[in-house]
Amino acid sequence: MSEWRRQLGGRFSGSAGEVAWGTLGEPGRDPVVLLHGTPFSSFVWRAVARSLARDHQVFVWDMPGYGMSGKAEGQDVSLRAQGRVFAELLDHWGLREPVVVAHDFGGAVSLRAHLLHGVPYRALALVDPVALAPWGSPFFRLVREHASVFEQLPGGLHEALVREYIGSTGGPGLHPGVLERLVRPWVGDPGQGAFYRQIAQADQRWTDEIQGRYGEIDVPVLICWGADDAWIPVARGRELAALIPHARWEPIAGAGRLVQEDAPAELTAALGSFLRDVIR
């Protein structure tokens, strides 16, 4: 984690709080921007980012309320806020038409930025995105409805809950060291409050607002999905691919929701092939 912490040395003050960000690869090369999901951070992209940086300038960031970015009581970390921050961040970086690769919750963020804020992309790759209603596991919905109660859990019980939740993504299971690093940002103060805050604000209306517009997307789109995703089944990925004109569909065998951890080589190969086709 300390190595990745050094990677995210940039800071940006957005409308929803401070954003930690960084770049990999040679400046001036074709830009690729990676978005993480929830309850994760840019750390899950580390292997893929390093591979893509051989040929591209790769931008990574932690959304406000996540990872190394700012966490504060009363902070707006909703999909609505994150979509706005993403548009602000791309402007800050001076990126006009990047390739965007977005995972989970980040998928909805990238779709909102494109469809509602008019942010142009050269191409869009979605990895197990949150995009179609209904979404959220039974556990996720339970916590969302009672976030103020869960927030009062003793620290040890809270940590055990977060570890069990993150470990339930499906696939072969996370390496213990990786699981520990994904849990750590949510432990203690301000992590515990931030964990329940992001779930409490995960309102489906922010995807309902754009779901009917997926047919308007006119840039190349790749949809990758872990075939063993335990949170949102692979069938939803096929459904999404059918709604986006000419979307390329790429299921990844043996991977759960965290495809980056379960099958980084397969995911990188799929992304690399897509990038070669859209960047000439």
PDB file of C-alpha atoms in Angstrom:
ATOM      1  CA  MET A   1       0.000   0.000   0.000  1.00  0.00           C
ATOM      2  CA  SER A   2       2.870   2.392   0.766  1.00  0.00           C
ATOM      3  CA  GLU A   3       4.119   2.040  -2.830  1.00  0.00           C
ATOM      4  CA  TRP A   4       0.671   2.804  -4.218  1.00  0.00           C
ATOM      5  CA  ARG A   5       0.326   5.679  -1.734  1.00  0.00           C
ATOM      6  CA  ARG A   6       3.403   7.253  -3.304  1.00  0.00           C
ATOM      7  CA  GLN A   7       1.841   6.736  -6.727  1.00  0.00           C
ATOM      8  CA  LEU A   8      -1.129   8.921  -5.777  1.00  0.00           C
ATOM      9  CA  GLY A   9       0.825  12.062  -5.012  1.00  0.00           C
ATOM     10  CA  GLY A  10      -1.446  14.515  -6.814  1.00  0.00           C
ATOM     11  CA  ARG A  11      -4.195  16.453  -5.044  1.00  0.00           C
ATOM     12  CA  PHE A  12      -7.267  18.153  -6.479  1.00  0.00           C
ATOM     13  CA  SER A  13      -9.933  20.091  -4.574  1.00  0.00           C
ATOM     14  CA  GLY A  14     -13.235  19.106  -6.158  1.00  0.00           C
ATOM     15  CA  SER A  15     -16.822  19.994  -5.350  1.00  0.00           C
ATOM     16  CA  ALA A  16     -17.142  16.924  -3.069  1.00  0.00           C
ATOM     17  CA  GLY A  17     -13.770  17.137  -1.334  1.00  0.00           C
ATOM     18  CA  GLU A  18     -10.100  16.448  -1.885  1.00  0.00           C
ATOM     19  CA  VAL A  19      -9.135  13.901  -4.541  1.00  0.00           C
ATOM     20  CA  ALA A  20      -5.896  11.898  -4.468  1.00  0.00           C
ATOM     21  CA  TRP A  21      -4.654  11.046  -7.955  1.00  0.00           C
ATOM     22  CA  GLY A  22      -1.608   9.993  -9.927  1.00  0.00           C
ATOM     23  CA  THR A  23      -0.316   8.998 -13.341  1.00  0.00           C
ATOM     24  CA  LEU A  24       1.724   6.129 -14.745  1.00  0.00           C
ATOM     25  CA  GLY A  25       3.461   5.965 -18.094  1.00  0.00           C
ATOM     26  CA  GLU A  26       5.055   8.537 -20.341  1.00  0.00           C
ATOM     27  CA  PRO A  27       3.311  11.944 -20.389  1.00  0.00           C
ATOM     28  CA  GLY A  28       1.773  12.852 -23.716  1.00  0.00           C
ATOM     29  CA  ARG A  29       0.855   9.326 -24.726  1.00  0.00           C
ATOM     30  CA  ASP A  30      -2.785   8.462 -25.393  1.00  0.00           C
ATOM     31  CA  PRO A  31      -4.572   8.902 -22.049  1.00  0.00           C
ATOM     32  CA  VAL A  32      -6.453   6.109 -20.288  1.00  0.00           C
ATOM     33  CA  VAL A  33      -8.382   6.939 -17.102  1.00  0.00           C
ATOM     34  CA  LEU A  34      -9.276   4.218 -14.576  1.00  0.00           C
ATOM     35  CA  LEU A  35     -12.257   4.458 -12.192  1.00  0.00           C
ATOM     36  CA  HIS A  36     -12.669   2.169  -9.190  1.00  0.00           C
ATOM     37  CA  GLY A  37     -15.823   0.844  -7.557  1.00  0.00           C
ATOM     38  CA  THR A  38     -17.199   0.544  -4.049  1.00  0.00           C
ATOM     39  CA  PRO A  39     -16.060  -0.204  -1.381  1.00  0.00           C
ATOM     40  CA  PHE A  40     -12.682  -0.224  -3.119  1.00  0.00           C
ATOM     41  CA  SER A  41     -10.119   2.317  -4.347  1.00  0.00           C
ATOM     42  CA  SER A  42      -7.660   2.782  -7.184  1.00  0.00           C
ATOM     43  CA  PHE A  43      -5.471   0.172  -5.441  1.00  0.00           C
ATOM     44  CA  VAL A  44      -7.442  -2.592  -7.233  1.00  0.00           C
ATOM     45  CA  TRP A  45      -6.190  -1.245 -10.580  1.00  0.00           C
ATOM     46  CA  ARG A  46      -2.478  -1.349  -9.688  1.00  0.00           C
ATOM     47  CA  ALA A  47      -1.492  -4.385 -11.824  1.00  0.00           C
ATOM     48  CA  VAL A  48      -3.624  -3.422 -14.817  1.00  0.00           C
ATOM     49  CA  ALA A  49      -2.481   0.205 -14.595  1.00  0.00           C
ATOM     50  CA  ARG A  50       1.181  -0.762 -14.677  1.00  0.00           C
ATOM     51  CA  SER A  51       0.619  -2.990 -17.688  1.00  0.00           C
ATOM     52  CA  LEU A  52      -1.337  -0.379 -19.645  1.00  0.00           C
ATOM     53  CA  ALA A  53       1.286   2.251 -18.792  1.00  0.00           C
ATOM     54  CA  ARG A  54       3.734   0.509 -21.138  1.00  0.00           C
ATOM     55  CA  ASP A  55       1.874   2.102 -24.079  1.00  0.00           C
ATOM     56  CA  HIS A  56      -0.376   4.788 -22.555  1.00  0.00           C
ATOM     57  CA  GLN A  57      -0.424   7.546 -19.975  1.00  0.00           C
ATOM     58  CA  VAL A  58      -2.669   6.075 -17.301  1.00  0.00           C
ATOM     59  CA  PHE A  59      -4.552   8.280 -14.819  1.00  0.00           C
ATOM     60  CA  VAL A  60      -5.775   6.837 -11.510  1.00  0.00           C
ATOM     61  CA  TRP A  61      -7.722   8.463  -8.688  1.00  0.00           C
ATOM     62  CA  ASP A  62      -9.581   7.730  -5.481  1.00  0.00           C
ATOM     63  CA  MET A  63     -13.092   9.142  -5.413  1.00  0.00           C
ATOM     64  CA  PRO A  64     -13.935  11.558  -2.573  1.00  0.00           C
ATOM     65  CA  GLY A  65     -14.752   9.463   0.485  1.00  0.00           C
ATOM     66  CA  TYR A  66     -12.619   6.511  -0.702  1.00  0.00           C
ATOM     67  CA  GLY A  67      -9.039   5.312  -0.385  1.00  0.00           C
ATOM     68  CA  MET A  68      -6.592   8.167   0.118  1.00  0.00           C
ATOM     69  CA  SER A  69      -9.018  10.935  -0.816  1.00  0.00           C
ATOM     70  CA  GLY A  70     -10.726  13.176   1.709  1.00  0.00           C
ATOM     71  CA  LYS A  71     -13.364  11.747   4.062  1.00  0.00           C
ATOM     72  CA  ALA A  72     -15.606  14.059   6.086  1.00  0.00           C
ATOM     73  CA  GLU A  73     -18.845  13.947   8.016  1.00  0.00           C
ATOM     74  CA  GLY A  74     -21.744  15.194   5.896  1.00  0.00           C
ATOM     75  CA  GLN A  75     -19.785  14.675   2.662  1.00  0.00           C
ATOM     76  CA  ASP A  76     -21.750  14.050  -0.525  1.00  0.00           C
ATOM     77  CA  VAL A  77     -20.292  10.849  -1.993  1.00  0.00           C
ATOM     78  CA  SER A  78     -23.325   9.876  -4.088  1.00  0.00           C
ATOM     79  CA  LEU A  79     -23.184   8.846  -7.726  1.00  0.00           C
ATOM     80  CA  ARG A  80     -24.475  12.303  -8.596  1.00  0.00           C
ATOM     81  CA  ALA A  81     -21.575  13.976  -6.781  1.00  0.00           C
ATOM     82  CA  GLN A  82     -18.937  11.587  -8.132  1.00  0.00           C
ATOM     83  CA  GLY A  83     -20.063  12.111 -11.732  1.00  0.00           C
ATOM     84  CA  ARG A  84     -19.666  15.848 -11.276  1.00  0.00           C
ATOM     85  CA  VAL A  85     -16.235  15.455  -9.653  1.00  0.00           C
ATOM     86  CA  PHE A  86     -15.061  13.212 -12.493  1.00  0.00           C
ATOM     87  CA  ALA A  87     -15.987  15.883 -15.032  1.00  0.00           C
ATOM     88  CA  GLU A  88     -14.107  18.466 -12.938  1.00  0.00           C
ATOM     89  CA  LEU A  89     -11.053  16.232 -12.647  1.00  0.00           C
ATOM     90  CA  LEU A  90     -10.833  15.567 -16.387  1.00  0.00           C
ATOM     91  CA  ASP A  91     -10.938  19.325 -16.940  1.00  0.00           C
ATOM     92  CA  HIS A  92      -8.208  19.789 -14.321  1.00  0.00           C
ATOM     93  CA  TRP A  93      -6.041  17.239 -16.142  1.00  0.00           C
ATOM     94  CA  GLY A  94      -6.790  18.876 -19.491  1.00  0.00           C
ATOM     95  CA  LEU A  95      -8.065  15.600 -20.978  1.00  0.00           C
ATOM     96  CA  ARG A  96     -10.594  16.166 -23.737  1.00  0.00           C
ATOM     97  CA  GLU A  97     -11.319  12.678 -25.136  1.00  0.00           C
ATOM     98  CA  PRO A  98      -9.651  10.019 -23.004  1.00  0.00           C
ATOM     99  CA  VAL A  99     -10.329   6.325 -23.050  1.00  0.00           C
ATOM    100  CA  VAL A 100     -12.199   5.593 -19.804  1.00  0.00           C
ATOM    101  CA  VAL A 101     -12.089   2.223 -18.038  1.00  0.00           C
ATOM    102  CA  ALA A 102     -14.550   1.982 -15.153  1.00  0.00           C
ATOM    103  CA  HIS A 103     -15.358  -0.723 -12.608  1.00  0.00           C
ATOM    104  CA  ASP A 104     -18.504  -1.311 -10.518  1.00  0.00           C
ATOM    105  CA  PHE A 105     -19.795   1.984  -9.031  1.00  0.00           C
ATOM    106  CA  GLY A 106     -17.252   3.775 -11.225  1.00  0.00           C
ATOM    107  CA  GLY A 107     -19.166   2.506 -14.242  1.00  0.00           C
ATOM    108  CA  ALA A 108     -22.207   4.523 -13.210  1.00  0.00           C
ATOM    109  CA  VAL A 109     -19.971   7.528 -12.487  1.00  0.00           C
ATOM    110  CA  SER A 110     -18.473   7.387 -15.983  1.00  0.00           C
ATOM    111  CA  LEU A 111     -21.886   6.920 -17.604  1.00  0.00           C
ATOM    112  CA  ARG A 112     -23.359   9.900 -15.723  1.00  0.00           C
ATOM    113  CA  ALA A 113     -20.404  12.115 -16.655  1.00  0.00           C
ATOM    114  CA  HIS A 114     -20.791  11.175 -20.320  1.00  0.00           C
ATOM    115  CA  LEU A 115     -24.584  11.251 -20.641  1.00  0.00           C
ATOM    116  CA  LEU A 116     -25.487  14.064 -18.236  1.00  0.00           C
ATOM    117  CA  HIS A 117     -22.399  16.289 -18.131  1.00  0.00           C
ATOM    118  CA  GLY A 118     -21.510  15.893 -21.785  1.00  0.00           C
ATOM    119  CA  VAL A 119     -17.967  14.649 -21.126  1.00  0.00           C
ATOM    120  CA  PRO A 120     -16.616  13.203 -24.410  1.00  0.00           C
ATOM    121  CA  TYR A 121     -14.741   9.894 -24.427  1.00  0.00           C
ATOM    122  CA  ARG A 122     -12.689   8.309 -27.154  1.00  0.00           C
ATOM    123  CA  ALA A 123     -13.945   4.940 -25.943  1.00  0.00           C
ATOM    124  CA  LEU A 124     -15.427   3.399 -22.803  1.00  0.00           C
ATOM    125  CA  ALA A 125     -14.671   0.050 -21.162  1.00  0.00           C
ATOM    126  CA  LEU A 126     -16.994  -1.053 -18.351  1.00  0.00           C
ATOM    127  CA  VAL A 127     -15.987  -3.818 -15.936  1.00  0.00           C
ATOM    128  CA  ASP A 128     -18.873  -5.307 -13.903  1.00  0.00           C
ATOM    129  CA  PRO A 129     -20.522  -1.862 -13.805  1.00  0.00           C
ATOM    130  CA  VAL A 130     -23.392  -0.700 -11.646  1.00  0.00           C
ATOM    131  CA  ALA A 131     -25.739   0.348 -14.432  1.00  0.00           C
ATOM    132  CA  LEU A 132     -29.077  -1.498 -14.431  1.00  0.00           C
ATOM    133  CA  ALA A 133     -31.805  -1.563 -11.793  1.00  0.00           C
ATOM    134  CA  PRO A 134     -32.162  -3.246  -9.426  1.00  0.00           C
ATOM    135  CA  TRP A 135     -28.653  -3.309  -7.962  1.00  0.00           C
ATOM    136  CA  GLY A 136     -27.133  -3.877  -4.556  1.00  0.00           C
ATOM    137  CA  SER A 137     -26.790  -7.174  -2.691  1.00  0.00           C
ATOM    138  CA  PRO A 138     -29.242  -8.027   0.135  1.00  0.00           C
ATOM    139  CA  PHE A 139     -26.500  -7.111   2.626  1.00  0.00           C
ATOM    140  CA  PHE A 140     -25.901  -3.797   0.859  1.00  0.00           C
ATOM    141  CA  ARG A 141     -29.599  -2.927   0.964  1.00  0.00           C
ATOM    142  CA  LEU A 142     -29.849  -3.893   4.647  1.00  0.00           C
ATOM    143  CA  VAL A 143     -26.958  -1.618   5.591  1.00  0.00           C
ATOM    144  CA  ARG A 144     -28.301   1.224   3.436  1.00  0.00           C
ATOM    145  CA  GLU A 145     -31.640   1.121   5.229  1.00  0.00           C
ATOM    146  CA  HIS A 146     -30.016   1.073   8.682  1.00  0.00           C
ATOM    147  CA  ALA A 147     -26.712   2.880   8.131  1.00  0.00           C
ATOM    148  CA  SER A 148     -27.004   4.981  11.298  1.00  0.00           C
ATOM    149  CA  VAL A 149     -27.322   1.806  13.383  1.00  0.00           C
ATOM    150  CA  PHE A 150     -24.402   0.002  11.724  1.00  0.00           C
ATOM    151  CA  GLU A 151     -22.211   3.084  12.115  1.00  0.00           C
ATOM    152  CA  GLN A 152     -22.385   2.621  15.895  1.00  0.00           C
ATOM    153  CA  LEU A 153     -20.876  -0.895  15.820  1.00  0.00           C
ATOM    154  CA  PRO A 154     -17.795  -1.426  17.993  1.00  0.00           C
ATOM    155  CA  GLY A 155     -14.617  -1.149  15.937  1.00  0.00           C
ATOM    156  CA  GLY A 156     -13.807  -4.862  16.026  1.00  0.00           C
ATOM    157  CA  LEU A 157     -17.253  -5.924  14.846  1.00  0.00           C
ATOM    158  CA  HIS A 158     -17.230  -3.271  12.141  1.00  0.00           C
ATOM    159  CA  GLU A 159     -13.853  -4.443  10.850  1.00  0.00           C
ATOM    160  CA  ALA A 160     -15.040  -8.063  10.756  1.00  0.00           C
ATOM    161  CA  LEU A 161     -18.168  -7.005   8.845  1.00  0.00           C
ATOM    162  CA  VAL A 162     -16.171  -5.065   6.245  1.00  0.00           C
ATOM    163  CA  ARG A 163     -13.729  -7.942   5.798  1.00  0.00           C
ATOM    164  CA  GLU A 164     -16.555 -10.444   5.287  1.00  0.00           C
ATOM    165  CA  TYR A 165     -18.337  -8.121   2.857  1.00  0.00           C
ATOM    166  CA  ILE A 166     -15.295  -7.417   0.687  1.00  0.00           C
ATOM    167  CA  GLY A 167     -14.422 -11.105   0.731  1.00  0.00           C
ATOM    168  CA  SER A 168     -17.830 -12.061  -0.684  1.00  0.00           C
ATOM    169  CA  THR A 169     -17.266 -10.834  -4.262  1.00  0.00           C
ATOM    170  CA  GLY A 170     -17.104 -14.333  -5.764  1.00  0.00           C
ATOM    171  CA  GLY A 171     -14.394 -15.950  -7.822  1.00  0.00           C
ATOM    172  CA  PRO A 172     -11.354 -17.733  -6.356  1.00  0.00           C
ATOM    173  CA  GLY A 173     -11.096 -15.485  -3.297  1.00  0.00           C
ATOM    174  CA  LEU A 174      -8.754 -12.629  -2.456  1.00  0.00           C
ATOM    175  CA  HIS A 175      -5.199 -13.021  -1.244  1.00  0.00           C
ATOM    176  CA  PRO A 176      -5.175 -12.271   2.514  1.00  0.00           C
ATOM    177  CA  GLY A 177      -2.742  -9.389   2.045  1.00  0.00           C
ATOM    178  CA  VAL A 178      -4.916  -7.805  -0.635  1.00  0.00           C
ATOM    179  CA  LEU A 179      -8.038  -8.234   1.472  1.00  0.00           C
ATOM    180  CA  GLU A 180      -6.304  -6.529   4.392  1.00  0.00           C
ATOM    181  CA  ARG A 181      -5.335  -3.555   2.229  1.00  0.00           C
ATOM    182  CA  LEU A 182      -8.891  -3.182   0.914  1.00  0.00           C
ATOM    183  CA  VAL A 183     -10.318  -3.291   4.452  1.00  0.00           C
ATOM    184  CA  ARG A 184      -7.800  -0.912   6.073  1.00  0.00           C
ATOM    185  CA  PRO A 185      -9.138   2.444   4.688  1.00  0.00           C
ATOM    186  CA  TRP A 186     -12.539   1.722   6.271  1.00  0.00           C
ATOM    187  CA  VAL A 187     -11.254   1.025   9.791  1.00  0.00           C
ATOM    188  CA  GLY A 188     -11.077   3.613  12.576  1.00  0.00           C
ATOM    189  CA  ASP A 189     -11.766   7.311  12.232  1.00  0.00           C
ATOM    190  CA  PRO A 190     -12.741   8.625   9.674  1.00  0.00           C
ATOM    191  CA  GLY A 191     -12.931   5.303   7.797  1.00  0.00           C
ATOM    192  CA  GLN A 192     -15.791   3.687   9.701  1.00  0.00           C
ATOM    193  CA  GLY A 193     -18.143   6.609   9.212  1.00  0.00           C
ATOM    194  CA  ALA A 194     -17.117   6.918   5.565  1.00  0.00           C
ATOM    195  CA  PHE A 195     -17.912   3.247   4.920  1.00  0.00           C
ATOM    196  CA  TYR A 196     -21.550   3.582   5.992  1.00  0.00           C
ATOM    197  CA  ARG A 197     -21.886   7.032   4.438  1.00  0.00           C
ATOM    198  CA  GLN A 198     -21.143   5.744   0.934  1.00  0.00           C
ATOM    199  CA  ILE A 199     -23.650   2.905   1.329  1.00  0.00           C
ATOM    200  CA  ALA A 200     -26.349   5.180   2.780  1.00  0.00           C
ATOM    201  CA  GLN A 201     -26.045   7.476  -0.249  1.00  0.00           C
ATOM    202  CA  ALA A 202     -26.081   4.704  -2.870  1.00  0.00           C
ATOM    203  CA  ASP A 203     -29.455   5.658  -4.311  1.00  0.00           C
ATOM    204  CA  GLN A 204     -30.691   3.783  -7.372  1.00  0.00           C
ATOM    205  CA  ARG A 205     -32.335   6.925  -8.720  1.00  0.00           C
ATOM    206  CA  TRP A 206     -28.943   8.074 -10.005  1.00  0.00           C
ATOM    207  CA  THR A 207     -28.783   5.108 -12.384  1.00  0.00           C
ATOM    208  CA  ASP A 208     -32.525   5.219 -13.119  1.00  0.00           C
ATOM    209  CA  GLU A 209     -31.872   8.734 -14.426  1.00  0.00           C
ATOM    210  CA  ILE A 210     -29.574   7.454 -17.181  1.00  0.00           C
ATOM    211  CA  GLN A 211     -30.675   3.854 -17.812  1.00  0.00           C
ATOM    212  CA  GLY A 212     -33.045   4.829 -20.594  1.00  0.00           C
ATOM    213  CA  ARG A 213     -30.273   6.688 -22.420  1.00  0.00           C
ATOM    214  CA  TYR A 214     -27.724   3.907 -22.950  1.00  0.00           C
ATOM    215  CA  GLY A 215     -28.830   3.616 -26.558  1.00  0.00           C
ATOM    216  CA  GLU A 216     -27.464   7.134 -27.134  1.00  0.00           C
ATOM    217  CA  ILE A 217     -23.864   6.106 -26.504  1.00  0.00           C
ATOM    218  CA  ASP A 218     -22.010   6.410 -29.806  1.00  0.00           C
ATOM    219  CA  VAL A 219     -18.408   5.702 -28.826  1.00  0.00           C
ATOM    220  CA  PRO A 220     -16.803   2.235 -28.882  1.00  0.00           C
ATOM    221  CA  VAL A 221     -17.774   0.295 -25.756  1.00  0.00           C
ATOM    222  CA  LEU A 222     -16.336  -2.850 -24.203  1.00  0.00           C
ATOM    223  CA  ILE A 223     -18.186  -4.622 -21.390  1.00  0.00           C
ATOM    224  CA  CYS A 224     -16.194  -7.133 -19.341  1.00  0.00           C
ATOM    225  CA  TRP A 225     -17.841  -9.192 -16.621  1.00  0.00           C
ATOM    226  CA  GLY A 226     -16.572 -11.725 -14.142  1.00  0.00           C
ATOM    227  CA  ALA A 227     -18.525 -14.903 -14.862  1.00  0.00           C
ATOM    228  CA  ASP A 228     -18.599 -15.723 -11.128  1.00  0.00           C
ATOM    229  CA  ASP A 229     -19.611 -12.258  -9.898  1.00  0.00           C
ATOM    230  CA  ALA A 230     -21.482 -12.885  -6.625  1.00  0.00           C
ATOM    231  CA  TRP A 231     -22.927  -9.360  -6.324  1.00  0.00           C
ATOM    232  CA  ILE A 232     -24.454  -8.744  -9.760  1.00  0.00           C
ATOM    233  CA  PRO A 233     -24.851 -11.816 -11.997  1.00  0.00           C
ATOM    234  CA  VAL A 234     -23.221 -12.026 -15.386  1.00  0.00           C
ATOM    235  CA  ALA A 235     -26.655 -12.070 -17.066  1.00  0.00           C
ATOM    236  CA  ARG A 236     -27.018  -8.370 -16.226  1.00  0.00           C
ATOM    237  CA  GLY A 237     -23.863  -7.723 -18.205  1.00  0.00           C
ATOM    238  CA  ARG A 238     -25.326  -9.363 -21.276  1.00  0.00           C
ATOM    239  CA  GLU A 239     -28.481  -7.289 -20.804  1.00  0.00           C
ATOM    240  CA  LEU A 240     -26.434  -4.085 -20.630  1.00  0.00           C
ATOM    241  CA  ALA A 241     -24.423  -5.019 -23.712  1.00  0.00           C
ATOM    242  CA  ALA A 242     -27.669  -5.430 -25.644  1.00  0.00           C
ATOM    243  CA  LEU A 243     -28.725  -1.869 -24.725  1.00  0.00           C
ATOM    244  CA  ILE A 244     -25.562  -0.128 -25.953  1.00  0.00           C
ATOM    245  CA  PRO A 245     -25.163   0.019 -29.745  1.00  0.00           C
ATOM    246  CA  HIS A 246     -22.355  -2.217 -31.020  1.00  0.00           C
ATOM    247  CA  ALA A 247     -20.983  -2.910 -27.529  1.00  0.00           C
ATOM    248  CA  ARG A 248     -18.326  -5.623 -27.382  1.00  0.00           C
ATOM    249  CA  TRP A 249     -19.149  -8.316 -24.784  1.00  0.00           C
ATOM    250  CA  GLU A 250     -16.307 -10.086 -22.932  1.00  0.00           C
ATOM    251  CA  PRO A 251     -17.183 -12.459 -20.053  1.00  0.00           C
ATOM    252  CA  ILE A 252     -14.146 -13.518 -18.028  1.00  0.00           C
ATOM    253  CA  ALA A 253     -14.242 -17.085 -16.744  1.00  0.00           C
ATOM    254  CA  GLY A 254     -13.265 -17.840 -13.165  1.00  0.00           C
ATOM    255  CA  ALA A 255     -13.454 -14.215 -12.011  1.00  0.00           C
ATOM    256  CA  GLY A 256     -15.785 -12.668  -9.469  1.00  0.00           C
ATOM    257  CA  ARG A 257     -16.658  -9.014  -9.120  1.00  0.00           C
ATOM    258  CA  LEU A 258     -13.054  -7.970  -8.551  1.00  0.00           C
ATOM    259  CA  VAL A 259     -11.864  -9.064 -11.979  1.00  0.00           C
ATOM    260  CA  GLN A 260      -8.706  -6.980 -11.528  1.00  0.00           C
ATOM    261  CA  GLU A 261      -7.671  -9.234  -8.635  1.00  0.00           C
ATOM    262  CA  ASP A 262      -9.099 -12.552  -9.846  1.00  0.00           C
ATOM    263  CA  ALA A 263      -7.955 -12.467 -13.488  1.00  0.00           C
ATOM    264  CA  PRO A 264      -5.639  -9.487 -14.095  1.00  0.00           C
ATOM    265  CA  ALA A 265      -3.918 -11.085 -17.102  1.00  0.00           C
ATOM    266  CA  GLU A 266      -7.192 -11.907 -18.848  1.00  0.00           C
ATOM    267  CA  LEU A 267      -8.637  -8.456 -18.122  1.00  0.00           C
ATOM    268  CA  THR A 268      -5.487  -6.686 -19.293  1.00  0.00           C
ATOM    269  CA  ALA A 269      -5.519  -8.737 -22.508  1.00  0.00           C
ATOM    270  CA  ALA A 270      -9.150  -7.797 -23.192  1.00  0.00           C
ATOM    271  CA  LEU A 271      -8.478  -4.127 -22.491  1.00  0.00           C
ATOM    272  CA  GLY A 272      -5.288  -4.161 -24.564  1.00  0.00           C
ATOM    273  CA  SER A 273      -7.082  -5.605 -27.574  1.00  0.00           C
ATOM    274  CA  PHE A 274      -9.850  -3.025 -27.235  1.00  0.00           C
ATOM    275  CA  LEU A 275      -7.371  -0.161 -26.923  1.00  0.00           C
ATOM    276  CA  ARG A 276      -5.464  -1.264 -30.018  1.00  0.00           C
ATOM    277  CA  ASP A 277      -8.715  -1.225 -31.987  1.00  0.00           C
ATOM    278  CA  VAL A 278      -9.872   2.222 -30.827  1.00  0.00           C
ATOM    279  CA  ILE A 279      -6.483   3.995 -30.783  1.00  0.00           C
ATOM    280  CA  ARG A 280      -4.758   3.937 -34.141  1.00  0.00           C
TER     281      ARG A 280
END
